[in-house]
mmCIF file of C-alpha atoms in Angstrom:
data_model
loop_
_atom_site.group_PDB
_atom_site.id
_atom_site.type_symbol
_atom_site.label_atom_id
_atom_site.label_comp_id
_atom_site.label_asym_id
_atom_site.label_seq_id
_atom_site.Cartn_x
_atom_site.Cartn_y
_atom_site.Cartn_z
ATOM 1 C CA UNK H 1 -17.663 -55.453 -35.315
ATOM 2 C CA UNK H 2 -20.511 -55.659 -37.197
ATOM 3 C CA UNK H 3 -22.196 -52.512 -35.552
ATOM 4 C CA UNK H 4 -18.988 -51.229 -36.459
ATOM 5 C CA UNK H 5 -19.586 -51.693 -40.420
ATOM 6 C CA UNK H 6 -22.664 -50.183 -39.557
ATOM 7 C CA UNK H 7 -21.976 -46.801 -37.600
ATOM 8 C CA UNK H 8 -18.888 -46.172 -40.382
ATOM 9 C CA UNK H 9 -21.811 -46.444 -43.069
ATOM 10 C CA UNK H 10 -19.228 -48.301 -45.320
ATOM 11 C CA UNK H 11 -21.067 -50.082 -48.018
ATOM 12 C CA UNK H 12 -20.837 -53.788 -46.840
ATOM 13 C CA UNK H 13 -22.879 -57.412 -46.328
ATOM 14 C CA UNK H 14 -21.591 -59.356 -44.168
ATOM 15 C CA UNK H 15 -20.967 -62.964 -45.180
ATOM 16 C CA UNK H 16 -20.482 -64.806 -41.600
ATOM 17 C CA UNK H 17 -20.081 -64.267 -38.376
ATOM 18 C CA UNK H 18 -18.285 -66.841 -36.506
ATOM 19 C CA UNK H 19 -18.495 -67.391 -32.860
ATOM 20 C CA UNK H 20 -18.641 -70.989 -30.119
ATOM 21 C CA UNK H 21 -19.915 -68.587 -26.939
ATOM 22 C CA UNK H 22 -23.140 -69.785 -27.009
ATOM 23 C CA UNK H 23 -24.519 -66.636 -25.236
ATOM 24 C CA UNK H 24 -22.985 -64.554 -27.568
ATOM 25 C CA UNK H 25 -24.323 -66.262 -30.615
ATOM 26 C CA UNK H 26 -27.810 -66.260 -28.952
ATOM 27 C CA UNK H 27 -27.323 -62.179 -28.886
ATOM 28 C CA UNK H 28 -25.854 -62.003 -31.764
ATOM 29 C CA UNK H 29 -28.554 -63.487 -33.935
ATOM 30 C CA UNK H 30 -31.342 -61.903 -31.532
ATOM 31 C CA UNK H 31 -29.871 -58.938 -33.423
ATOM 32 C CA UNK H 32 -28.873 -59.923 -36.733
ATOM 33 C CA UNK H 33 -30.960 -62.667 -37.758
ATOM 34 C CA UNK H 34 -30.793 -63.014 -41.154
ATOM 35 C CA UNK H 35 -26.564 -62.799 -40.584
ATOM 36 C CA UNK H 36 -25.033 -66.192 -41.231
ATOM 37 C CA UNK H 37 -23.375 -67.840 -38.217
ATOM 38 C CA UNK H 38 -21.063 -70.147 -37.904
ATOM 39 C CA UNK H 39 -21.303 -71.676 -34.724
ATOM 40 C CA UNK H 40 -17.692 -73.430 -34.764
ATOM 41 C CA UNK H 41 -14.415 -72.708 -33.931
ATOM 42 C CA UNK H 42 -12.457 -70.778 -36.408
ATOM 43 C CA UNK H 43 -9.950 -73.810 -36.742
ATOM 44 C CA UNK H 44 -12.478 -75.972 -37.374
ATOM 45 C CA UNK H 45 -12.805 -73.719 -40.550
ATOM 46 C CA UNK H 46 -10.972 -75.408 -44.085
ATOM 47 C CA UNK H 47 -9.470 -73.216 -46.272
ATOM 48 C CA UNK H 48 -11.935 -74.850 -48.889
ATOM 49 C CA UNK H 49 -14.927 -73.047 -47.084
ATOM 50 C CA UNK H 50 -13.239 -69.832 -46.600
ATOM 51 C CA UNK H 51 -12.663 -69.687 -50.553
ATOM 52 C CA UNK H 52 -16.535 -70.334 -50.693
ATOM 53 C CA UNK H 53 -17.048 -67.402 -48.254
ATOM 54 C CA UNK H 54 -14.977 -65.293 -50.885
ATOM 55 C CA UNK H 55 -15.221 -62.133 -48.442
ATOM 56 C CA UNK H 56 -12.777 -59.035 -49.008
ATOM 57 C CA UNK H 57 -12.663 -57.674 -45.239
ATOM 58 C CA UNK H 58 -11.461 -59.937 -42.007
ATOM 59 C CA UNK H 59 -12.320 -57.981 -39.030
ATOM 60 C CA UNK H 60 -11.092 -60.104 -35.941
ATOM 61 C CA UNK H 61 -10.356 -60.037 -32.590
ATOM 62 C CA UNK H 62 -8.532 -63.019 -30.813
ATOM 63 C CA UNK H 63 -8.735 -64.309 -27.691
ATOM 64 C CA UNK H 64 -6.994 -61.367 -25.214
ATOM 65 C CA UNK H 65 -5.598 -64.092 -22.312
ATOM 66 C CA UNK H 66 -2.626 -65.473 -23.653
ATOM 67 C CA UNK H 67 -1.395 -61.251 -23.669
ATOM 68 C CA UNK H 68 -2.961 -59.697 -21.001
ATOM 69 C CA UNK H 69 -0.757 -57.672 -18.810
ATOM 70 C CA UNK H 70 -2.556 -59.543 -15.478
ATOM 71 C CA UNK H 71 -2.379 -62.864 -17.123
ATOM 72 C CA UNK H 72 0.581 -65.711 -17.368
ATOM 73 C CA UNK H 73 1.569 -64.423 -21.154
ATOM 74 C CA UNK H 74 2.284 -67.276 -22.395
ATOM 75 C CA UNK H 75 1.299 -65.548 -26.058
ATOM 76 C CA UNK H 76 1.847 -68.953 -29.086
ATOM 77 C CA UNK H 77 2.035 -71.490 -26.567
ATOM 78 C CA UNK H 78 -1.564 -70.794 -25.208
ATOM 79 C CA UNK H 79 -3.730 -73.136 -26.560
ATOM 80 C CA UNK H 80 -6.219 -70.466 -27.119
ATOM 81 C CA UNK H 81 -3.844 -68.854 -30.526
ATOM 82 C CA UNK H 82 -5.355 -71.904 -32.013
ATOM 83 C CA UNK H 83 -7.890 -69.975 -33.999
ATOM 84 C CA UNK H 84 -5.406 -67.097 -34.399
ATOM 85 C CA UNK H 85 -2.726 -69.003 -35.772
ATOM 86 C CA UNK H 86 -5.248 -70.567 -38.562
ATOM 87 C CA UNK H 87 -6.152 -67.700 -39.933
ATOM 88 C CA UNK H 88 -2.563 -66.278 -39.908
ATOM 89 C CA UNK H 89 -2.210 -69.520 -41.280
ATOM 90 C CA UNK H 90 -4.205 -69.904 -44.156
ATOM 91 C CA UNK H 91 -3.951 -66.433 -45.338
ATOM 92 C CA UNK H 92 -1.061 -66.943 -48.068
ATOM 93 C CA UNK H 93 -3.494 -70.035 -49.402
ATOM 94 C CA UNK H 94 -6.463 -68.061 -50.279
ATOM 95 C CA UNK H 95 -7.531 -68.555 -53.807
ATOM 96 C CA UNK H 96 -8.671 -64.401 -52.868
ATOM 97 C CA UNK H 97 -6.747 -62.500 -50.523
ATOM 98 C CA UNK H 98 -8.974 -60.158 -48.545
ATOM 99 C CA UNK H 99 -8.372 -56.594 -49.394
ATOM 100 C CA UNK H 100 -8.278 -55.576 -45.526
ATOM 101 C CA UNK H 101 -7.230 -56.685 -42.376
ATOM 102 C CA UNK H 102 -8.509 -55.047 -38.771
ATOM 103 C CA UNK H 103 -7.943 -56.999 -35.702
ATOM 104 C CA UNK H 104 -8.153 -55.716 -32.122
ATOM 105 C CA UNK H 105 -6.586 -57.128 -28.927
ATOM 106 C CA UNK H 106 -5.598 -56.055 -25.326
ATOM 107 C CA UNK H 107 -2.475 -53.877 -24.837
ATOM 108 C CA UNK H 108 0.407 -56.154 -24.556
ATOM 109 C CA UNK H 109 -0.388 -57.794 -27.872
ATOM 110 C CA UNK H 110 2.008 -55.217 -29.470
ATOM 111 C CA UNK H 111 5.194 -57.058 -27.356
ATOM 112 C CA UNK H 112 3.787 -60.311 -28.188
ATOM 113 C CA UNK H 113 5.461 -62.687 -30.641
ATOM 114 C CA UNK H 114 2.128 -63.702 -32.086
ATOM 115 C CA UNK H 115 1.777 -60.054 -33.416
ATOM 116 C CA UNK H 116 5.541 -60.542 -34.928
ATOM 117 C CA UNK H 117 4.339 -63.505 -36.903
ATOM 118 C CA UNK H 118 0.991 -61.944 -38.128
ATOM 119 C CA UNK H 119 2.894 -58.624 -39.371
ATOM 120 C CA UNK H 120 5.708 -60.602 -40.648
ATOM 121 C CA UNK H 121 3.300 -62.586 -42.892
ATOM 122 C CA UNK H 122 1.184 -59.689 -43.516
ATOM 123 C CA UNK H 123 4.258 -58.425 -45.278
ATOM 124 C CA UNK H 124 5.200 -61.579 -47.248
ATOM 125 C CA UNK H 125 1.248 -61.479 -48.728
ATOM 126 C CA UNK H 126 2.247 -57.359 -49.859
ATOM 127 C CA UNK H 127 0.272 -55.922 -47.205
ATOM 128 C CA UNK H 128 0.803 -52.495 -45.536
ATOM 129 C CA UNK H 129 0.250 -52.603 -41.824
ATOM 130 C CA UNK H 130 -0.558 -49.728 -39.378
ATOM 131 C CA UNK H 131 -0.550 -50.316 -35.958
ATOM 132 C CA UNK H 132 -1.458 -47.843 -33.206
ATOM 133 C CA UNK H 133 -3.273 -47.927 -29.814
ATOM 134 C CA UNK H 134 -6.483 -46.143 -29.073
ATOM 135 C CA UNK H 135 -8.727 -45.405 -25.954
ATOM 136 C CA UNK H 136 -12.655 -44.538 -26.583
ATOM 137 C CA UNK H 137 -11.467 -41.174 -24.726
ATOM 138 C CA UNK H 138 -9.470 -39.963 -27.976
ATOM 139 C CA UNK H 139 -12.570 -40.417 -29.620
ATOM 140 C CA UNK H 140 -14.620 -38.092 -26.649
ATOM 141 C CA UNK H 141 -16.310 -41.293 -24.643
ATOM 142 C CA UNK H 142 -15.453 -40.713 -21.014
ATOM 143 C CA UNK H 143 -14.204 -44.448 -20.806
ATOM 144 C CA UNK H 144 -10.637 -45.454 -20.774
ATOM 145 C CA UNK H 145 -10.094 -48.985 -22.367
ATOM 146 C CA UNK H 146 -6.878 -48.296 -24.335
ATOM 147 C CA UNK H 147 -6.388 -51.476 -26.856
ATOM 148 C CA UNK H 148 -4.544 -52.351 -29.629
ATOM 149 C CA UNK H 149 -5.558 -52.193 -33.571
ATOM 150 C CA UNK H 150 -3.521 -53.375 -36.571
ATOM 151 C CA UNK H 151 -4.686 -52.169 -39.902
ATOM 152 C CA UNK H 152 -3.525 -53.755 -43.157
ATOM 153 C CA UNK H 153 -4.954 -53.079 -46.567
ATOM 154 C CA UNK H 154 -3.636 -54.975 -49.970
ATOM 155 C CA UNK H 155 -1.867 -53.486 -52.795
ATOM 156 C CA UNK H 156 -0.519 -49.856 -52.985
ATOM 157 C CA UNK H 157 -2.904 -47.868 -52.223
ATOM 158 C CA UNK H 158 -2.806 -44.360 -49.867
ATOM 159 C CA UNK H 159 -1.942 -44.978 -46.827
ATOM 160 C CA UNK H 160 -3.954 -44.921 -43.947
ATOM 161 C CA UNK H 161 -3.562 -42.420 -41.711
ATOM 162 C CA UNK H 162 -3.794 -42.979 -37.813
ATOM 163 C CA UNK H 163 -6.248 -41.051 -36.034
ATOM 164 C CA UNK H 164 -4.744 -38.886 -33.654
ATOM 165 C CA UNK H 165 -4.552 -40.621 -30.181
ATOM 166 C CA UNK H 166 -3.970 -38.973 -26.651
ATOM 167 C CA UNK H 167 -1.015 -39.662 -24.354
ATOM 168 C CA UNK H 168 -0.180 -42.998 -22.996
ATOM 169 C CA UNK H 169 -1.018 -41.700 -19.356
ATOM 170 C CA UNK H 170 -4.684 -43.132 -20.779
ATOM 171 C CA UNK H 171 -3.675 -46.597 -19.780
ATOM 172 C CA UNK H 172 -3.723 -47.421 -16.293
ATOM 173 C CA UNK H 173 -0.698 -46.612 -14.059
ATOM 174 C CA UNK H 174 1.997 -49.930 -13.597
ATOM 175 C CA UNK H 175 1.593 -51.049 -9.726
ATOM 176 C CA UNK H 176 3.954 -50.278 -7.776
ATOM 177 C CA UNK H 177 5.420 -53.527 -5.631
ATOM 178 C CA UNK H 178 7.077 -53.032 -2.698
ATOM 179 C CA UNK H 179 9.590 -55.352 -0.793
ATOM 180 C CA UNK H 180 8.930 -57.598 1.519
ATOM 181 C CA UNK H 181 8.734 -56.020 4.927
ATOM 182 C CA UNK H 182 10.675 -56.839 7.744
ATOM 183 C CA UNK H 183 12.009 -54.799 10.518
ATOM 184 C CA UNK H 184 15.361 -53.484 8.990
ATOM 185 C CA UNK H 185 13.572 -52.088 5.785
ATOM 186 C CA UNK H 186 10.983 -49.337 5.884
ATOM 187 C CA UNK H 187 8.787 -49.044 2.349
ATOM 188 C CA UNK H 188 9.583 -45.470 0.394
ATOM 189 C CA UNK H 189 5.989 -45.390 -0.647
ATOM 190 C CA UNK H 190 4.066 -42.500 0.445
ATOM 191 C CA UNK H 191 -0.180 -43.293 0.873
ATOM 192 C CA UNK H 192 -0.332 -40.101 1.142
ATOM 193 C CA UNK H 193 1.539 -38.699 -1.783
ATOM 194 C CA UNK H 194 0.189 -41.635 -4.006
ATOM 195 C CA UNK H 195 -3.167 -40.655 -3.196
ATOM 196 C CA UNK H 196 -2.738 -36.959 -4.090
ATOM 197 C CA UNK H 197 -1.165 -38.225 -7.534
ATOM 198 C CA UNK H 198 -4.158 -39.938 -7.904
ATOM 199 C CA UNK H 199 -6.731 -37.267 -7.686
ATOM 200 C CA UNK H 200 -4.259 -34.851 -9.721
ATOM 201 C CA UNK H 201 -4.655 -37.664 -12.420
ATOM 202 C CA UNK H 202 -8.762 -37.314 -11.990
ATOM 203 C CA UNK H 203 -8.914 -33.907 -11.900
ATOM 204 C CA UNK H 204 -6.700 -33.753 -15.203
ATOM 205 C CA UNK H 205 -9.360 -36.084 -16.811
ATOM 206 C CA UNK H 206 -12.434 -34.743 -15.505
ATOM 207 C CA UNK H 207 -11.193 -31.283 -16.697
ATOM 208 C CA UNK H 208 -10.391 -32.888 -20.673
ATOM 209 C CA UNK H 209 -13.816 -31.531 -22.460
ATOM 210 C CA UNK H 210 -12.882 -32.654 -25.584
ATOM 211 C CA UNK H 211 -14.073 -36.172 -23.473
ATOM 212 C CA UNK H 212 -18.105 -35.839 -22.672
ATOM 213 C CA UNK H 213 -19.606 -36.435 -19.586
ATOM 214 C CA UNK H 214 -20.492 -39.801 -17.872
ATOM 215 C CA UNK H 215 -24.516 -38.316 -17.599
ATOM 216 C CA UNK H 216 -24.496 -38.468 -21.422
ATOM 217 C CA UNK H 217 -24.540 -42.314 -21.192
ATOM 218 C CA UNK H 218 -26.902 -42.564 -18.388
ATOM 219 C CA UNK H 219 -30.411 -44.591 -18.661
ATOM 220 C CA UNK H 220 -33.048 -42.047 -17.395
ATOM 221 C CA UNK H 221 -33.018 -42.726 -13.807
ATOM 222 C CA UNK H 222 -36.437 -43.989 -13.630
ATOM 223 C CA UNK H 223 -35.715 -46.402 -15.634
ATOM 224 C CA UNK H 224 -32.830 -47.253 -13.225
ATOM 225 C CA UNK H 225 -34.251 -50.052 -10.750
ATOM 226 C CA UNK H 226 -32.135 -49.229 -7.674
ATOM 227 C CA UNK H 227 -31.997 -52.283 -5.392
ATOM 228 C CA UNK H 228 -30.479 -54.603 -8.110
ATOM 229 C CA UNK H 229 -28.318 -52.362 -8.847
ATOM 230 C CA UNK H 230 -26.511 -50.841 -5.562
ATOM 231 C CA UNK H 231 -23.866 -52.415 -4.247
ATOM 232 C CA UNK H 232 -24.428 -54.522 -1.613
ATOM 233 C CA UNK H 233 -23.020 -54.117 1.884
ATOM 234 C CA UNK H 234 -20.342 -57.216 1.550
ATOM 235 C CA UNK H 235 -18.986 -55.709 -1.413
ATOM 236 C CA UNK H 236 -18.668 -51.724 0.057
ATOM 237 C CA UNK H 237 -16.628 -53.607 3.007
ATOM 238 C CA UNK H 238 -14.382 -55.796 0.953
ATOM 239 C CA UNK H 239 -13.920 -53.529 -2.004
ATOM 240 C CA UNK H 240 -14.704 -49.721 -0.528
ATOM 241 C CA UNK H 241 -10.855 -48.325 -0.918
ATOM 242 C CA UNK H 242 -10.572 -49.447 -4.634
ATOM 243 C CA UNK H 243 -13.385 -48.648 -6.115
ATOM 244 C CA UNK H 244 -12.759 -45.860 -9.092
ATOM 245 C CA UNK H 245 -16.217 -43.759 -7.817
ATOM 246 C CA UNK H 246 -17.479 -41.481 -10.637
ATOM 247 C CA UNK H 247 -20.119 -38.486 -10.556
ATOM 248 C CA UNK H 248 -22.639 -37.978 -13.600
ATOM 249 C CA UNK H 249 -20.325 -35.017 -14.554
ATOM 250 C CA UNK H 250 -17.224 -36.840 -14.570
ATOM 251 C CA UNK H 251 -15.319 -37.406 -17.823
ATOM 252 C CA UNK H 252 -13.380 -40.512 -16.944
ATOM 253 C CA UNK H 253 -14.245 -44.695 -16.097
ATOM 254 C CA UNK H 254 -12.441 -47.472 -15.830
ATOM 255 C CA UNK H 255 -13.532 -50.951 -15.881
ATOM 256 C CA UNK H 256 -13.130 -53.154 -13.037
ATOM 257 C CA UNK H 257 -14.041 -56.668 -13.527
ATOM 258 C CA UNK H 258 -16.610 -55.892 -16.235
ATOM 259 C CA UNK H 259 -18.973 -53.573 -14.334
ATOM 260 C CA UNK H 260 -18.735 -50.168 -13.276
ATOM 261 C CA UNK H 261 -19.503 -47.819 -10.156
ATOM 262 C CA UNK H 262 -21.043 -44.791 -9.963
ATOM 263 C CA UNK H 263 -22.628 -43.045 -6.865
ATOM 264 C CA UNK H 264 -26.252 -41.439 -7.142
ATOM 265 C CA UNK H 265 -26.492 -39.482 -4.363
ATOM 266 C CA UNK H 266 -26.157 -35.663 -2.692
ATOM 267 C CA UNK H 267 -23.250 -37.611 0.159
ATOM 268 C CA UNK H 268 -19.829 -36.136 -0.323
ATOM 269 C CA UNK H 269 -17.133 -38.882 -0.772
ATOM 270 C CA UNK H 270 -14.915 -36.954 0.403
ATOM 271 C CA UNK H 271 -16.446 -36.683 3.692
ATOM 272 C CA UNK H 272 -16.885 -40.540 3.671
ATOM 273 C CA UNK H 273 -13.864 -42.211 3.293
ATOM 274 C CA UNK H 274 -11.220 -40.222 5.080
ATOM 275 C CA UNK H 275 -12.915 -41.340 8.749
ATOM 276 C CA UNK H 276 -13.434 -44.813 7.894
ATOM 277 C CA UNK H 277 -10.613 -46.602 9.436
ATOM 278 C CA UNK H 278 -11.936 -44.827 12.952
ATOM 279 C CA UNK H 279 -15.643 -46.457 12.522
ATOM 280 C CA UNK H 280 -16.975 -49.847 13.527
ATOM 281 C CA UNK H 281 -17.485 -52.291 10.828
ATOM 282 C CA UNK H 282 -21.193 -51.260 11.017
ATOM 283 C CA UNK H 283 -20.648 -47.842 10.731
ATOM 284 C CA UNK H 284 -18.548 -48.369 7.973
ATOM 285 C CA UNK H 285 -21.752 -49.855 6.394
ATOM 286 C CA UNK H 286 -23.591 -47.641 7.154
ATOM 287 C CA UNK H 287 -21.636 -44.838 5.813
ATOM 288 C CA UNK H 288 -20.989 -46.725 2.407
ATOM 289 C CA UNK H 289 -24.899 -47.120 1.769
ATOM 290 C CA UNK H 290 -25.314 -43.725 2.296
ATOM 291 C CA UNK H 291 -23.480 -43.174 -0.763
ATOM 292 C CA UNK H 292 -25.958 -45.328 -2.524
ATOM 293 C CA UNK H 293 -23.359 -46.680 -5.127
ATOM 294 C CA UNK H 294 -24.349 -48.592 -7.673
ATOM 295 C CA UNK H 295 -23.249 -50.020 -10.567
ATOM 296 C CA UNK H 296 -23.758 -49.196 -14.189
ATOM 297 C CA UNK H 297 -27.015 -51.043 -15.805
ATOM 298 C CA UNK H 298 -25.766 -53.119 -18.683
ATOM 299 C CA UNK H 299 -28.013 -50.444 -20.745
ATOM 300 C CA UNK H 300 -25.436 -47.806 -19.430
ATOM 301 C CA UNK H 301 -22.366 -49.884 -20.590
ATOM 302 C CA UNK H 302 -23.533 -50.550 -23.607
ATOM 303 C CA UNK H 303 -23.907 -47.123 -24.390
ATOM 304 C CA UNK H 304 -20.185 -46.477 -23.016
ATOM 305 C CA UNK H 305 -19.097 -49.057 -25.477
ATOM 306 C CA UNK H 306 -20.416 -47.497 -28.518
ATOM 307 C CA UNK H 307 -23.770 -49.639 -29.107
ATOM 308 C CA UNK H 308 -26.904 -48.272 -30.588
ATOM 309 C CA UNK H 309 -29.953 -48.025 -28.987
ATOM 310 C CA UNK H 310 -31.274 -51.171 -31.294
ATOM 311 C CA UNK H 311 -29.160 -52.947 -29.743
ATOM 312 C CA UNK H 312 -30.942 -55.610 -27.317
ATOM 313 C CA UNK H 313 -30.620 -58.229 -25.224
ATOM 314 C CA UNK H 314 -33.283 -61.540 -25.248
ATOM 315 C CA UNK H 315 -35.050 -61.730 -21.927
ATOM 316 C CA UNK H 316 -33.726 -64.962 -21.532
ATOM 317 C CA UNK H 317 -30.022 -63.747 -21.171
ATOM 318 C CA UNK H 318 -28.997 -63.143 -17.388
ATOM 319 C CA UNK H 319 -27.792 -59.431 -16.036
ATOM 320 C CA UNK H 320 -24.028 -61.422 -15.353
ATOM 321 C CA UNK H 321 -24.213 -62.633 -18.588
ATOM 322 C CA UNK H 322 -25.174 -59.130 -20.064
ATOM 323 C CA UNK H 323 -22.077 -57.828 -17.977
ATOM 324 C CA UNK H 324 -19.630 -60.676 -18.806
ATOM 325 C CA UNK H 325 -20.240 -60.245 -23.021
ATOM 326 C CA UNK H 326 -19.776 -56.358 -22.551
ATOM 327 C CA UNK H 327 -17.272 -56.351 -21.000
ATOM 328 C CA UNK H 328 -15.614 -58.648 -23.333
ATOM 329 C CA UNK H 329 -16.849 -56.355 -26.024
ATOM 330 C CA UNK H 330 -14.612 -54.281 -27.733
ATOM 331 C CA UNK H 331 -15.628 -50.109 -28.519
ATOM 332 C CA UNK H 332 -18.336 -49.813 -31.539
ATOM 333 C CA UNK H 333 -17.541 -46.273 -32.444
ATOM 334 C CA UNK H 334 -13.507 -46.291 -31.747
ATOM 335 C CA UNK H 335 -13.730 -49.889 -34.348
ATOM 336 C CA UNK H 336 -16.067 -47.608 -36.884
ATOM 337 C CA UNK H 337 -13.708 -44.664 -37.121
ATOM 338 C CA UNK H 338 -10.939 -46.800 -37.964
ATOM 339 C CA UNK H 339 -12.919 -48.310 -40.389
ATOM 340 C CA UNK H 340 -13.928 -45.144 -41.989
ATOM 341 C CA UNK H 341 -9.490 -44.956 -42.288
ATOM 342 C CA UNK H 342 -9.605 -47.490 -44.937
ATOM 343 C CA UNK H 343 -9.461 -46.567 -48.761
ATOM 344 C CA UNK H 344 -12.817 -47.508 -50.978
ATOM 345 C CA UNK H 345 -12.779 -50.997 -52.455
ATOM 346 C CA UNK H 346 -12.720 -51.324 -55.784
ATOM 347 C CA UNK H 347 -16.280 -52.352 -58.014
ATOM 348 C CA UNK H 348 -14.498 -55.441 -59.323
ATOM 349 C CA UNK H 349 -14.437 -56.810 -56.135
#
């Protein structure tokens, strides 16, 4: 967020950051160091220190679990709303309503009835509320992470307008479950026919040049240290037929558990993985290292997420730690053109 304030050059100080990951506040203050941080929970907050704060922006982003499409949704009676719920909360008993509202969640929040109580007292405090989902591909990164982002601004000023977004097809397909099998019932699903779907869909995407390509976010490849970063033979056995593999000219990526793949090499992948299922498990190997996949550096998805080249880690902060914050990270550049949405404040403020 606050790389946000800074790539939409709004004129802005920020007047704390608030944060209990310990890792993350380590970053954080690594790069901002004269930023105040709070290092509490936001409940632990009174409404008598966020007066003192006396800030005109709240740019937020709550906990994703208790909405996540994989997770058990169990949206206000996760104990983890806590911190939402406070602010939502204490809004209507600020002694200075802040002029503007941006938070950002997963996709699901939209269904969820913790997003019907926020907008519902957004509008009892005379707020105007825009809602709309957005990938970083709408804004030409070649990663899809579509999320959700509610806008609300005070008083009645012009409304903002939405940029415009691509189709829903950006989010990931719904899996398809099939019946239990037994021997009176034979599954309609086609491996075949899903599979051709499938590279239709990548072709589509990797042929989208308003999106650039993946090279554009690439460390220079001597910088690259190989062996720590290829995937190791236990992983190309377990994992081989779901890995999303992308080429330095592709336009698309998806994130799978918070890291990425991409291969590095001259081998055809097509010429891999349709004769797998006829080779030995070490020829299978075998055939998977030649690939040399590897995942992105943390470098590489930071620059996928939007953050500047200042931006730095401290040595002491692990490569899964680097991975786990990121991807937990929301998009620095998709966050600063919404911000760039939002009407001037006023000098009195």
């Amino acid at each position: 967020m606050h790389y946000a304030l800074i790539e939409s050059n709004l004129s802005y100080q920020v007047v704390a950051a608030v944060d209990i990951n310990t890792t993350a506040n380590q970053v954080y203050t690594h790069n901002f160091p004269n930023t105040a941080l709070l290092n509490k929970t936001i409940e632990g907050i009174t409404l008598e220190e966020f007066n003192k704060l006396s800030f005109d922006m709240i740019l937020m982003s709550p906990p994703c679990q208790p909405f996540t499409r994989i997770g058990l949704q169990r949206d206000l009676d996760d104990p983890r709303t806590k911190s939402f719920l406070h602010i939502v909360d204490l809004l209507p008993r600020l002694s200075k309503a802040p002029l503007y509202i941006l938070l950002e969640n997963v996709k699901g929040f939209e269904k969820s009835a913790a997003r019907e109580y926020l907008v519902k007292t957004l509008r009892e405090c005379q707020y105007t509320v825009q809602e709309m989902m957005v990938s970083p591909t709408h804004v030409g990164i070649p990663n899809s992470r579509l999320r959700y982002y509610l806008m609300a601004k005070r008083s009645a000023q012009q409304k903002i307008s939405a940029p415009s977004t691509g189709p829903a097809e950006d989010a990931p397909p719904a899996p398809h479950i099939c019946p239990p099998q037994d021997k009176s019932h034979t599954c309609p699903c086609s491996t075949q026919l899903k599979a051709t779907l499938e590279v239709q869909k990548k072709q589509i995407q990797n042929s989208d040049l308003s999106v650039q390509q993946i090279q554009a976010f690439l460390e220079p490849q001597e910088d690259v240290h190989e062996p720590q970063h290829l995937l190791p033979p236990k992983t190309l056995l377990r994992y081989a037929q779901l890995l999303d593999i992308v080429r330095p000219s592709c336009r698309r990526s998806w994130i799978i558990k918070h890291t990425f793949f991409l291969p590095l090499c001259d081998v055809q992948v097509e010429d891999v993985f349709p004769s797998l299922d006829q080779c030995s498990e070490e020829e299978k190997v075998q055939k998977l290292l030649d690939l040399k996949l590897r995942y992105f550096t943390p470098r590489e998805v930071a620059n996928l997420m939007g953050f500047p080249q200042s931006f730095t880690f401290p040595e002491s902060v692990s490569t899964k730690q680097q991975y786990r914050l990121l991807g937990n990270s929301l998009n620095v550049v998709v966050v600063a053109k919404l911000l760039q949405l939002l009407p001037p404040m006023s000098c009195d403020r």
